[in-house]
C-alpha atoms as an extended CHARMM CRD file, in Angstrom:
* protein
*
       223  EXT
         1         1  MET       CA             -6.5770000000       -0.0900000000       -4.2320000000  PROA      1               0.0000000000
         2         2  ARG       CA             -7.0990000000       -3.4890000000       -5.5310000000  PROA      2               0.0000000000
         3         3  ILE       CA            -10.4990000000       -4.0240000000       -6.7160000000  PROA      3               0.0000000000
         4         4  LEU       CA            -13.1520000000       -7.0180000000       -7.6840000000  PROA      4               0.0000000000
         5         5  LEU       CA            -15.5650000000       -5.6330000000      -10.4950000000  PROA      5               0.0000000000
         6         6  VAL       CA            -17.7690000000       -8.2330000000      -11.1770000000  PROA      6               0.0000000000
         7         7  GLU       CA            -20.2030000000       -6.8210000000      -14.2610000000  PROA      7               0.0000000000
         8         8  ASP       CA            -21.3410000000       -8.9250000000      -17.1410000000  PROA      8               0.0000000000
         9         9  ASP       CA            -22.0620000000       -6.2880000000      -19.7200000000  PROA      9               0.0000000000
        10        10  PRO       CA            -19.1290000000       -6.6780000000      -22.3880000000  PROA      10              0.0000000000
        11        11  ASP       CA            -18.7110000000       -2.8470000000      -22.7700000000  PROA      11              0.0000000000
        12        12  LEU       CA            -19.4650000000       -1.4220000000      -19.5740000000  PROA      12              0.0000000000
        13        13  GLY       CA            -17.2490000000       -4.0310000000      -17.4520000000  PROA      13              0.0000000000
        14        14  PRO       CA            -13.8110000000       -3.1730000000      -19.6470000000  PROA      14              0.0000000000
        15        15  ALA       CA            -14.7250000000        0.7400000000      -19.6700000000  PROA      15              0.0000000000
        16        16  ILE       CA            -15.3790000000        0.9610000000      -15.5570000000  PROA      16              0.0000000000
        17        17  ALA       CA            -12.2040000000       -1.4390000000      -15.5090000000  PROA      17              0.0000000000
        18        18  ARG       CA            -10.1920000000        1.2650000000      -17.4470000000  PROA      18              0.0000000000
        19        19  ALA       CA            -11.4680000000        4.1090000000      -15.5680000000  PROA      19              0.0000000000
        20        20  LEU       CA            -10.5950000000        2.6450000000      -12.2730000000  PROA      20              0.0000000000
        21        21  ARG       CA             -7.0620000000        1.6810000000      -13.5250000000  PROA      21              0.0000000000
        22        22  ALA       CA             -6.7330000000        5.5460000000      -14.5120000000  PROA      22              0.0000000000
        23        23  GLU       CA             -7.3780000000        6.3130000000      -10.8220000000  PROA      23              0.0000000000
        24        24  HSD       CA             -4.4050000000        3.5890000000       -9.7860000000  PROA      24              0.0000000000
        25        25  CYS       CA             -6.5500000000        0.7110000000       -8.8510000000  PROA      25              0.0000000000
        26        26  ALA       CA             -5.9480000000       -2.7610000000       -9.7240000000  PROA      26              0.0000000000
        27        27  VAL       CA             -8.7570000000       -4.4320000000      -11.0690000000  PROA      27              0.0000000000
        28        28  ASP       CA            -10.0180000000       -7.6560000000      -11.6580000000  PROA      28              0.0000000000
        29        29  LEU       CA            -13.0940000000       -8.2780000000      -14.1140000000  PROA      29              0.0000000000
        30        30  ALA       CA            -15.7230000000      -11.0340000000      -13.7310000000  PROA      30              0.0000000000
        31        31  GLY       CA            -18.4190000000      -11.5700000000      -16.0250000000  PROA      31              0.0000000000
        32        32  ASP       CA            -20.3530000000      -14.1120000000      -14.2870000000  PROA      32              0.0000000000
        33        33  GLY       CA            -21.5490000000      -14.8490000000      -10.6690000000  PROA      33              0.0000000000
        34        34  ILE       CA            -19.5040000000      -18.0550000000      -10.4180000000  PROA      34              0.0000000000
        35        35  ASP       CA            -16.3790000000      -16.6040000000      -11.3520000000  PROA      35              0.0000000000
        36        36  ALA       CA            -17.0530000000      -13.3540000000       -8.9240000000  PROA      36              0.0000000000
        37        37  GLN       CA            -18.0410000000      -15.8060000000       -6.2080000000  PROA      37              0.0000000000
        38        38  HSD       CA            -14.6720000000      -17.8200000000       -6.2740000000  PROA      38              0.0000000000
        39        39  LEU       CA            -12.7960000000      -14.5780000000       -6.6350000000  PROA      39              0.0000000000
        40        40  GLY       CA            -14.0910000000      -12.9010000000       -3.6430000000  PROA      40              0.0000000000
        41        41  GLU       CA            -13.6650000000      -16.1200000000       -1.3130000000  PROA      41              0.0000000000
        42        42  THR       CA             -9.8160000000      -16.7880000000       -2.4110000000  PROA      42              0.0000000000
        43        43  GLU       CA             -8.2100000000      -13.7900000000       -3.3680000000  PROA      43              0.0000000000
        44        44  ALA       CA             -7.5930000000      -10.4690000000       -1.1280000000  PROA      44              0.0000000000
        45        45  TYR       CA             -9.1610000000       -7.1060000000       -2.3660000000  PROA      45              0.0000000000
        46        46  ASP       CA             -9.9110000000       -3.3430000000       -0.7190000000  PROA      46              0.0000000000
        47        47  ALA       CA            -13.4600000000       -4.1010000000       -2.0480000000  PROA      47              0.0000000000
        48        48  ALA       CA            -15.7030000000       -5.3220000000       -4.6590000000  PROA      48              0.0000000000
        49        49  VAL       CA            -18.2520000000       -3.5690000000       -7.2050000000  PROA      49              0.0000000000
        50        50  LEU       CA            -20.8620000000       -5.6740000000       -7.7300000000  PROA      50              0.0000000000
        51        51  ASP       CA            -23.9000000000       -5.9320000000      -10.5010000000  PROA      51              0.0000000000
        52        52  LEU       CA            -26.8450000000       -7.3770000000       -9.1840000000  PROA      52              0.0000000000
        53        53  GLY       CA            -28.0910000000       -9.5230000000      -12.5980000000  PROA      53              0.0000000000
        54        54  LEU       CA            -25.4440000000      -11.8720000000      -13.2940000000  PROA      54              0.0000000000
        55        55  PRO       CA            -25.6080000000      -15.1280000000      -15.1800000000  PROA      55              0.0000000000
        56        56  GLY       CA            -24.3600000000      -18.0850000000      -13.1270000000  PROA      56              0.0000000000
        57        57  ARG       CA            -25.9550000000      -16.4850000000       -9.6060000000  PROA      57              0.0000000000
        58        58  THR       CA            -27.4400000000      -13.3120000000       -8.9210000000  PROA      58              0.0000000000
        59        59  GLY       CA            -25.1260000000      -10.7080000000       -7.2500000000  PROA      59              0.0000000000
        60        60  ALA       CA            -27.2430000000      -10.8530000000       -3.9220000000  PROA      60              0.0000000000
        61        61  GLU       CA            -26.7570000000      -14.7400000000       -3.7080000000  PROA      61              0.0000000000
        62        62  ILE       CA            -22.4430000000      -14.0390000000       -4.3500000000  PROA      62              0.0000000000
        63        63  LEU       CA            -22.8170000000      -11.3470000000       -1.2260000000  PROA      63              0.0000000000
        64        64  ALA       CA            -24.6130000000      -13.7040000000        1.1290000000  PROA      64              0.0000000000
        65        65  ALA       CA            -22.5440000000      -16.4790000000        0.0900000000  PROA      65              0.0000000000
        66        66  TRP       CA            -19.3200000000      -14.0610000000        0.9920000000  PROA      66              0.0000000000
        67        67  ARG       CA            -20.7270000000      -13.0350000000        4.2040000000  PROA      67              0.0000000000
        68        68  ALA       CA            -21.6470000000      -16.4430000000        5.4560000000  PROA      68              0.0000000000
        69        69  ASN       CA            -18.1810000000      -17.3810000000        4.6270000000  PROA      69              0.0000000000
        70        70  GLY       CA            -16.4480000000      -14.5420000000        6.7650000000  PROA      70              0.0000000000
        71        71  ARG       CA            -15.5040000000      -12.5060000000        3.8590000000  PROA      71              0.0000000000
        72        72  ALA       CA            -15.9930000000       -8.9330000000        5.3320000000  PROA      72              0.0000000000
        73        73  LEU       CA            -14.5200000000       -6.9170000000        2.5270000000  PROA      73              0.0000000000
        74        74  PRO       CA            -16.4370000000       -3.5110000000        1.6560000000  PROA      74              0.0000000000
        75        75  VAL       CA            -18.8590000000       -4.1740000000       -1.2800000000  PROA      75              0.0000000000
        76        76  LEU       CA            -20.5600000000       -1.5070000000       -3.3040000000  PROA      76              0.0000000000
        77        77  VAL       CA            -23.6090000000       -2.6310000000       -5.0730000000  PROA      77              0.0000000000
        78        78  LEU       CA            -23.6700000000       -1.0080000000       -9.1540000000  PROA      78              0.0000000000
        79        79  THR       CA            -26.7080000000       -1.7300000000      -10.7570000000  PROA      79              0.0000000000
        80        80  ALA       CA            -29.5560000000       -0.5600000000      -12.9900000000  PROA      80              0.0000000000
        81        81  ARG       CA            -32.0320000000       -1.6310000000      -10.4810000000  PROA      81              0.0000000000
        82        82  GLU       CA            -33.7630000000        1.2520000000       -8.4500000000  PROA      82              0.0000000000
        83        83  ALA       CA            -36.6860000000       -0.5850000000       -6.9280000000  PROA      83              0.0000000000
        84        84  TRP       CA            -36.7010000000       -0.0870000000       -2.8060000000  PROA      84              0.0000000000
        85        85  ALA       CA            -36.6570000000       -3.7870000000       -2.6930000000  PROA      85              0.0000000000
        86        86  ASP       CA            -33.9100000000       -4.6580000000       -4.5970000000  PROA      86              0.0000000000
        87        87  LYS       CA            -32.1620000000       -2.1130000000       -2.1810000000  PROA      87              0.0000000000
        88        88  VAL       CA            -33.3020000000       -3.7390000000        0.8970000000  PROA      88              0.0000000000
        89        89  THR       CA            -32.1370000000       -7.0590000000       -0.7030000000  PROA      89              0.0000000000
        90        90  ALA       CA            -29.0970000000       -5.8400000000       -1.2640000000  PROA      90              0.0000000000
        91        91  PHE       CA            -28.3850000000       -4.4680000000        1.9870000000  PROA      91              0.0000000000
        92        92  LYS       CA            -29.8430000000       -7.7340000000        3.8750000000  PROA      92              0.0000000000
        93        93  ALA       CA            -27.5030000000       -9.8240000000        1.7940000000  PROA      93              0.0000000000
        94        94  GLY       CA            -24.2220000000       -7.2260000000        3.2420000000  PROA      94              0.0000000000
        95        95  ALA       CA            -23.7800000000       -4.6500000000        0.5520000000  PROA      95              0.0000000000
        96        96  ASP       CA            -21.8430000000       -1.1610000000        2.1840000000  PROA      96              0.0000000000
        97        97  ASP       CA            -23.2050000000        0.7600000000       -0.4460000000  PROA      97              0.0000000000
        98        98  TYR       CA            -25.5340000000        1.0280000000       -3.5480000000  PROA      98              0.0000000000
        99        99  LEU       CA            -25.2330000000        3.1580000000       -6.4590000000  PROA      99              0.0000000000
       100       100  THR       CA            -27.3210000000        3.1270000000       -9.3990000000  PROA      100             0.0000000000
       101       101  LYS       CA            -26.3470000000        3.2600000000      -13.5390000000  PROA      101             0.0000000000
       102       102  PRO       CA            -26.2670000000        5.4490000000      -14.8740000000  PROA      102             0.0000000000
       103       103  PHE       CA            -23.3990000000        7.0300000000      -12.7010000000  PROA      103             0.0000000000
       104       104  ARG       CA            -20.2270000000        8.9790000000      -12.9060000000  PROA      104             0.0000000000
       105       105  VAL       CA            -17.3340000000        7.4900000000      -12.3090000000  PROA      105             0.0000000000
       106       106  GLU       CA            -15.8750000000       10.1560000000       -9.7240000000  PROA      106             0.0000000000
       107       107  GLU       CA            -19.1620000000        9.5040000000       -7.6740000000  PROA      107             0.0000000000
       108       108  LEU       CA            -17.8910000000        5.9120000000       -7.7250000000  PROA      108             0.0000000000
       109       109  MET       CA            -14.1960000000        6.3900000000       -7.0870000000  PROA      109             0.0000000000
       110       110  MET       CA            -15.3420000000        8.4810000000       -4.0220000000  PROA      110             0.0000000000
       111       111  ARG       CA            -17.3920000000        5.8940000000       -2.4730000000  PROA      111             0.0000000000
       112       112  LEU       CA            -15.0590000000        3.1290000000       -3.1210000000  PROA      112             0.0000000000
       113       113  ARG       CA            -12.3910000000        5.1470000000       -1.3260000000  PROA      113             0.0000000000
       114       114  ALA       CA            -14.6260000000        6.0880000000        1.4900000000  PROA      114             0.0000000000
       115       115  LEU       CA            -15.2880000000        2.1430000000        1.8340000000  PROA      115             0.0000000000
       116       116  VAL       CA            -12.1730000000        1.2820000000        1.8290000000  PROA      116             0.0000000000
       117       117  ARG       CA            -10.7990000000        4.1610000000        4.3900000000  PROA      117             0.0000000000
       118       118  ARG       CA            -13.6840000000        3.4840000000        6.7380000000  PROA      118             0.0000000000
       119       119  ALA       CA            -12.9050000000       -0.4390000000        6.5940000000  PROA      119             0.0000000000
       120       120  ALA       CA             -9.1850000000        0.5410000000        7.6680000000  PROA      120             0.0000000000
       121       121  GLY       CA            -10.7130000000        2.3190000000       10.4050000000  PROA      121             0.0000000000
       122       122  HSD       CA            -10.2300000000        5.7040000000        9.7990000000  PROA      122             0.0000000000
       123       123  ALA       CA            -13.0990000000        8.1930000000       10.2860000000  PROA      123             0.0000000000
       124       124  GLN       CA            -11.5840000000       11.2560000000        8.4780000000  PROA      124             0.0000000000
       125       125  THR       CA            -10.9500000000       11.4640000000        5.2800000000  PROA      125             0.0000000000
       126       126  ARG       CA             -7.2290000000       13.3320000000        5.5040000000  PROA      126             0.0000000000
       127       127  ILE       CA             -4.7700000000       10.4420000000        7.2900000000  PROA      127             0.0000000000
       128       128  GLU       CA             -1.4640000000       11.9950000000        8.0770000000  PROA      128             0.0000000000
       129       129  CYS       CA              1.5260000000        9.9700000000        9.1770000000  PROA      129             0.0000000000
       130       130  GLY       CA              4.3180000000       12.2700000000       10.2720000000  PROA      130             0.0000000000
       131       131  PRO       CA              5.4340000000       14.9600000000        7.1660000000  PROA      131             0.0000000000
       132       132  LEU       CA              3.2770000000       12.4410000000        4.9410000000  PROA      132             0.0000000000
       133       133  ALA       CA             -0.3690000000       13.1420000000        4.3240000000  PROA      133             0.0000000000
       134       134  PHE       CA             -2.8860000000       11.5550000000        2.1360000000  PROA      134             0.0000000000
       135       135  GLU       CA             -6.1600000000       12.9400000000        1.4760000000  PROA      135             0.0000000000
       136       136  SER       CA             -8.2440000000        9.6390000000        0.5420000000  PROA      136             0.0000000000
       137       137  GLN       CA            -11.2820000000       11.4090000000       -1.3190000000  PROA      137             0.0000000000
       138       138  THR       CA             -9.1380000000       12.5380000000       -3.9810000000  PROA      138             0.0000000000
       139       139  GLY       CA             -6.2650000000       10.4180000000       -3.8640000000  PROA      139             0.0000000000
       140       140  GLN       CA             -3.3700000000       12.8660000000       -3.4860000000  PROA      140             0.0000000000
       141       141  PHE       CA             -0.6440000000       12.3530000000       -1.2790000000  PROA      141             0.0000000000
       142       142  GLU       CA              1.5590000000       15.2090000000        0.0670000000  PROA      142             0.0000000000
       143       143  LEU       CA              4.6080000000       15.5360000000        1.6580000000  PROA      143             0.0000000000
       144       144  ASP       CA              5.4970000000       18.7140000000        3.6210000000  PROA      144             0.0000000000
       145       145  GLY       CA              2.5290000000       19.9050000000        2.1770000000  PROA      145             0.0000000000
       146       146  LEU       CA              3.5350000000       19.6590000000       -1.1170000000  PROA      146             0.0000000000
       147       147  PRO       CA              1.8430000000       17.3040000000       -3.4750000000  PROA      147             0.0000000000
       148       148  LEU       CA              3.8850000000       14.0800000000       -3.8620000000  PROA      148             0.0000000000
       149       149  LYS       CA              4.3960000000       12.4650000000       -7.6710000000  PROA      149             0.0000000000
       150       150  LEU       CA              3.9310000000        8.8590000000       -7.6250000000  PROA      150             0.0000000000
       151       151  THR       CA              3.5830000000        5.8920000000      -10.3460000000  PROA      151             0.0000000000
       152       152  ALA       CA              0.4880000000        3.8270000000       -9.9340000000  PROA      152             0.0000000000
       153       153  PHE       CA              2.4710000000        1.0130000000       -8.2130000000  PROA      153             0.0000000000
       154       154  GLU       CA              4.0040000000        3.6040000000       -5.7420000000  PROA      154             0.0000000000
       155       155  TRP       CA              0.4130000000        5.1430000000       -5.3950000000  PROA      155             0.0000000000
       156       156  ARG       CA             -1.1240000000        1.3050000000       -4.4960000000  PROA      156             0.0000000000
       157       157  VAL       CA              1.8680000000        0.4300000000       -2.1520000000  PROA      157             0.0000000000
       158       158  LEU       CA              2.1180000000        3.6530000000       -0.1560000000  PROA      158             0.0000000000
       159       159  SER       CA             -1.8070000000        3.7490000000       -0.1260000000  PROA      159             0.0000000000
       160       160  GLN       CA             -1.9090000000        0.5030000000        1.6160000000  PROA      160             0.0000000000
       161       161  LEU       CA              0.7650000000        1.5630000000        3.7940000000  PROA      161             0.0000000000
       162       162  ILE       CA             -0.7830000000        4.4490000000        5.3940000000  PROA      162             0.0000000000
       163       163  LEU       CA             -3.8800000000        3.2260000000        5.6120000000  PROA      163             0.0000000000
       164       164  ARG       CA             -2.1900000000        0.7400000000        7.8510000000  PROA      164             0.0000000000
       165       165  ARG       CA              0.2710000000        3.1390000000        9.4490000000  PROA      165             0.0000000000
       166       166  GLU       CA              2.5450000000        1.5900000000       12.1700000000  PROA      166             0.0000000000
       167       167  VAL       CA              1.0940000000       -1.5540000000       11.4570000000  PROA      167             0.0000000000
       168       168  VAL       CA              3.5090000000       -3.9400000000        9.7950000000  PROA      168             0.0000000000
       169       169  ILE       CA              1.8640000000       -5.4480000000        6.5010000000  PROA      169             0.0000000000
       170       170  GLU       CA              2.7780000000       -8.8990000000        5.3190000000  PROA      170             0.0000000000
       171       171  ARG       CA              4.7670000000       -8.9420000000        2.0590000000  PROA      171             0.0000000000
       172       172  LEU       CA              2.1620000000      -11.6460000000        0.6140000000  PROA      172             0.0000000000
       173       173  ASP       CA             -0.7310000000       -9.1550000000        1.4490000000  PROA      173             0.0000000000
       174       174  LEU       CA              1.0290000000       -6.1190000000       -0.1680000000  PROA      174             0.0000000000
       175       175  LEU       CA              1.8070000000       -8.3900000000       -3.3370000000  PROA      175             0.0000000000
       176       176  GLU       CA             -1.4330000000       -9.5970000000       -3.4270000000  PROA      176             0.0000000000
       177       177  ARG       CA             -3.3030000000       -5.9200000000       -3.2670000000  PROA      177             0.0000000000
       178       178  VAL       CA             -0.9330000000       -4.3580000000       -5.6800000000  PROA      178             0.0000000000
       179       179  TYR       CA             -1.0170000000       -6.5230000000       -8.5160000000  PROA      179             0.0000000000
       180       180  GLU       CA             -4.2300000000       -8.0790000000      -10.5590000000  PROA      180             0.0000000000
       181       181  GLY       CA             -4.8010000000      -11.7660000000      -10.7360000000  PROA      181             0.0000000000
       182       182  ASP       CA             -3.0330000000      -12.1290000000      -13.9050000000  PROA      182             0.0000000000
       183       183  ALA       CA              0.2270000000       -9.9160000000      -13.8030000000  PROA      183             0.0000000000
       184       184  ASP       CA              3.4080000000      -11.5940000000      -14.3330000000  PROA      184             0.0000000000
       185       185  VAL       CA              5.1250000000      -10.3400000000      -11.1250000000  PROA      185             0.0000000000
       186       186  ASP       CA              9.0730000000      -10.4180000000      -10.7980000000  PROA      186             0.0000000000
       187       187  SER       CA             10.1330000000      -11.5040000000       -7.6230000000  PROA      187             0.0000000000
       188       188  ASN       CA             11.6820000000       -8.2070000000       -6.8500000000  PROA      188             0.0000000000
       189       189  SER       CA              9.2470000000       -6.2530000000       -8.0560000000  PROA      189             0.0000000000
       190       190  LEU       CA              7.8390000000       -4.8490000000       -4.5660000000  PROA      190             0.0000000000
       191       191  GLU       CA             11.4750000000       -4.0990000000       -3.2490000000  PROA      191             0.0000000000
       192       192  VAL       CA             12.0470000000       -2.2730000000       -6.3340000000  PROA      192             0.0000000000
       193       193  ILE       CA              8.9110000000       -0.2150000000       -5.6680000000  PROA      193             0.0000000000
       194       194  ILE       CA              9.9680000000        0.0660000000       -1.7600000000  PROA      194             0.0000000000
       195       195  GLY       CA             12.9210000000        1.5600000000       -3.0770000000  PROA      195             0.0000000000
       196       196  ARG       CA             11.6000000000        4.0540000000       -5.0050000000  PROA      196             0.0000000000
       197       197  LEU       CA              9.4970000000        5.2640000000       -2.3600000000  PROA      197             0.0000000000
       198       198  ARG       CA             12.2260000000        5.4030000000        0.2580000000  PROA      198             0.0000000000
       199       199  ARG       CA             13.8960000000        8.0300000000       -1.7870000000  PROA      199             0.0000000000
       200       200  LYS       CA             10.8720000000        9.8190000000       -2.4690000000  PROA      200             0.0000000000
       201       201  ILE       CA              9.7290000000       10.2260000000        1.3160000000  PROA      201             0.0000000000
       202       202  GLY       CA             12.8450000000        9.4750000000        3.1770000000  PROA      202             0.0000000000
       203       203  ALA       CA             14.1710000000        6.0790000000        3.8290000000  PROA      203             0.0000000000
       204       204  GLU       CA             13.5750000000        5.9500000000        7.6190000000  PROA      204             0.0000000000
       205       205  ARG       CA              9.5940000000        6.2190000000        7.2660000000  PROA      205             0.0000000000
       206       206  ILE       CA              9.5430000000        2.7140000000        5.4350000000  PROA      206             0.0000000000
       207       207  GLU       CA             10.7890000000       -0.1250000000        7.9690000000  PROA      207             0.0000000000
       208       208  THR       CA             11.6890000000       -3.8890000000        6.6690000000  PROA      208             0.0000000000
       209       209  VAL       CA             10.5710000000       -6.1730000000        8.9830000000  PROA      209             0.0000000000
       210       210  ARG       CA             12.7690000000       -8.9090000000        8.0930000000  PROA      210             0.0000000000
       211       211  GLY       CA             10.8370000000      -12.4080000000        7.4470000000  PROA      211             0.0000000000
       212       212  ARG       CA              7.6570000000      -10.2770000000        7.4960000000  PROA      212             0.0000000000
       213       213  GLY       CA              6.9840000000       -7.2410000000        5.6080000000  PROA      213             0.0000000000
       214       214  TYR       CA              6.8480000000       -3.5450000000        5.9030000000  PROA      214             0.0000000000
       215       215  ARG       CA              5.4910000000       -0.7700000000        7.9900000000  PROA      215             0.0000000000
       216       216  LEU       CA              5.1670000000        3.0310000000        7.7940000000  PROA      216             0.0000000000
       217       217  THR       CA              6.4860000000        4.9190000000       10.7470000000  PROA      217             0.0000000000
       218       218  CYS       CA              5.0470000000        8.3090000000       11.7100000000  PROA      218             0.0000000000
       219       219  GLY       CA              7.9730000000        8.9450000000       13.6430000000  PROA      219             0.0000000000
       220       220  GLY       CA              6.2340000000       11.0720000000       16.3520000000  PROA      220             0.0000000000
       221       221  GLY       CA              4.8900000000       13.5920000000       13.9790000000  PROA      221             0.0000000000
       222       222  PRO       CA              1.2610000000       14.2330000000       13.5900000000  PROA      222             0.0000000000
       223       223  ALA       CA             -1.1480000000       11.2410000000       13.3440000000  PROA      223             0.0000000000
C-alpha cells in the first residue's frame, strides 16, 4: 500500500512512518495542511492517515476539499480529539474511520488494511486467486497453503495485483502505488520485480498486457 500520512508532530510523524514502512507500506509524510491537500489531490494513494489539528488547513477542511474534488481514497482520521462533535465533523467531511491517540500500530494497520480491502470491493479478509491467497488483515501471502516469502517491493506489487485480480493494472498506476514520492525510480525496476514474482508464483500467473500493464490471473482456480 502507498499511504499518505498527515501528521505535524515532529516525533510522532516519522515514528508512524517507520512503523508503516516496516509493514511494507510506501509512505509519504506531510507535516502541514497545505502540502497534505496538494498531495492528496495530485498523487495516487491507497489510503490516507489524517490528523485533524494541522497548520495551514485543518484535517476536516482538507478532507472536505478532497471529497469536493472527487477524491475517493479511504481516509482514516488519527487524532487526540475524542469529543463526539469532532468525530461527527470528521465523518461529515468524508472520513471512513476514526482512531484516537494513543493507539497501537497493530490496530492502525488492521484498520488501514480493512479500508483498502473494502475499497477494492472485497468483503472477505481472505482473497484467493488460484493457488495464491492473501490474508489481508495480517498481510500474509500463501502459495499452495504455504507462506510465501516476499521483499517489501514484491509485497507491494503483488498486493496491488491480487486486490484487483483479473483486472489490467496500468504500469504507471503500479509505479505510483509502489514507490514513495521522493524515490529515485529506475525505469526497469518494475519489470525486475515482476520477473522475481513470476519465478515465485509461476510465470503464467502474471500476464503482460502490451502497452498497458499487468494482470494477475486466477486460472480457473478458487476465487
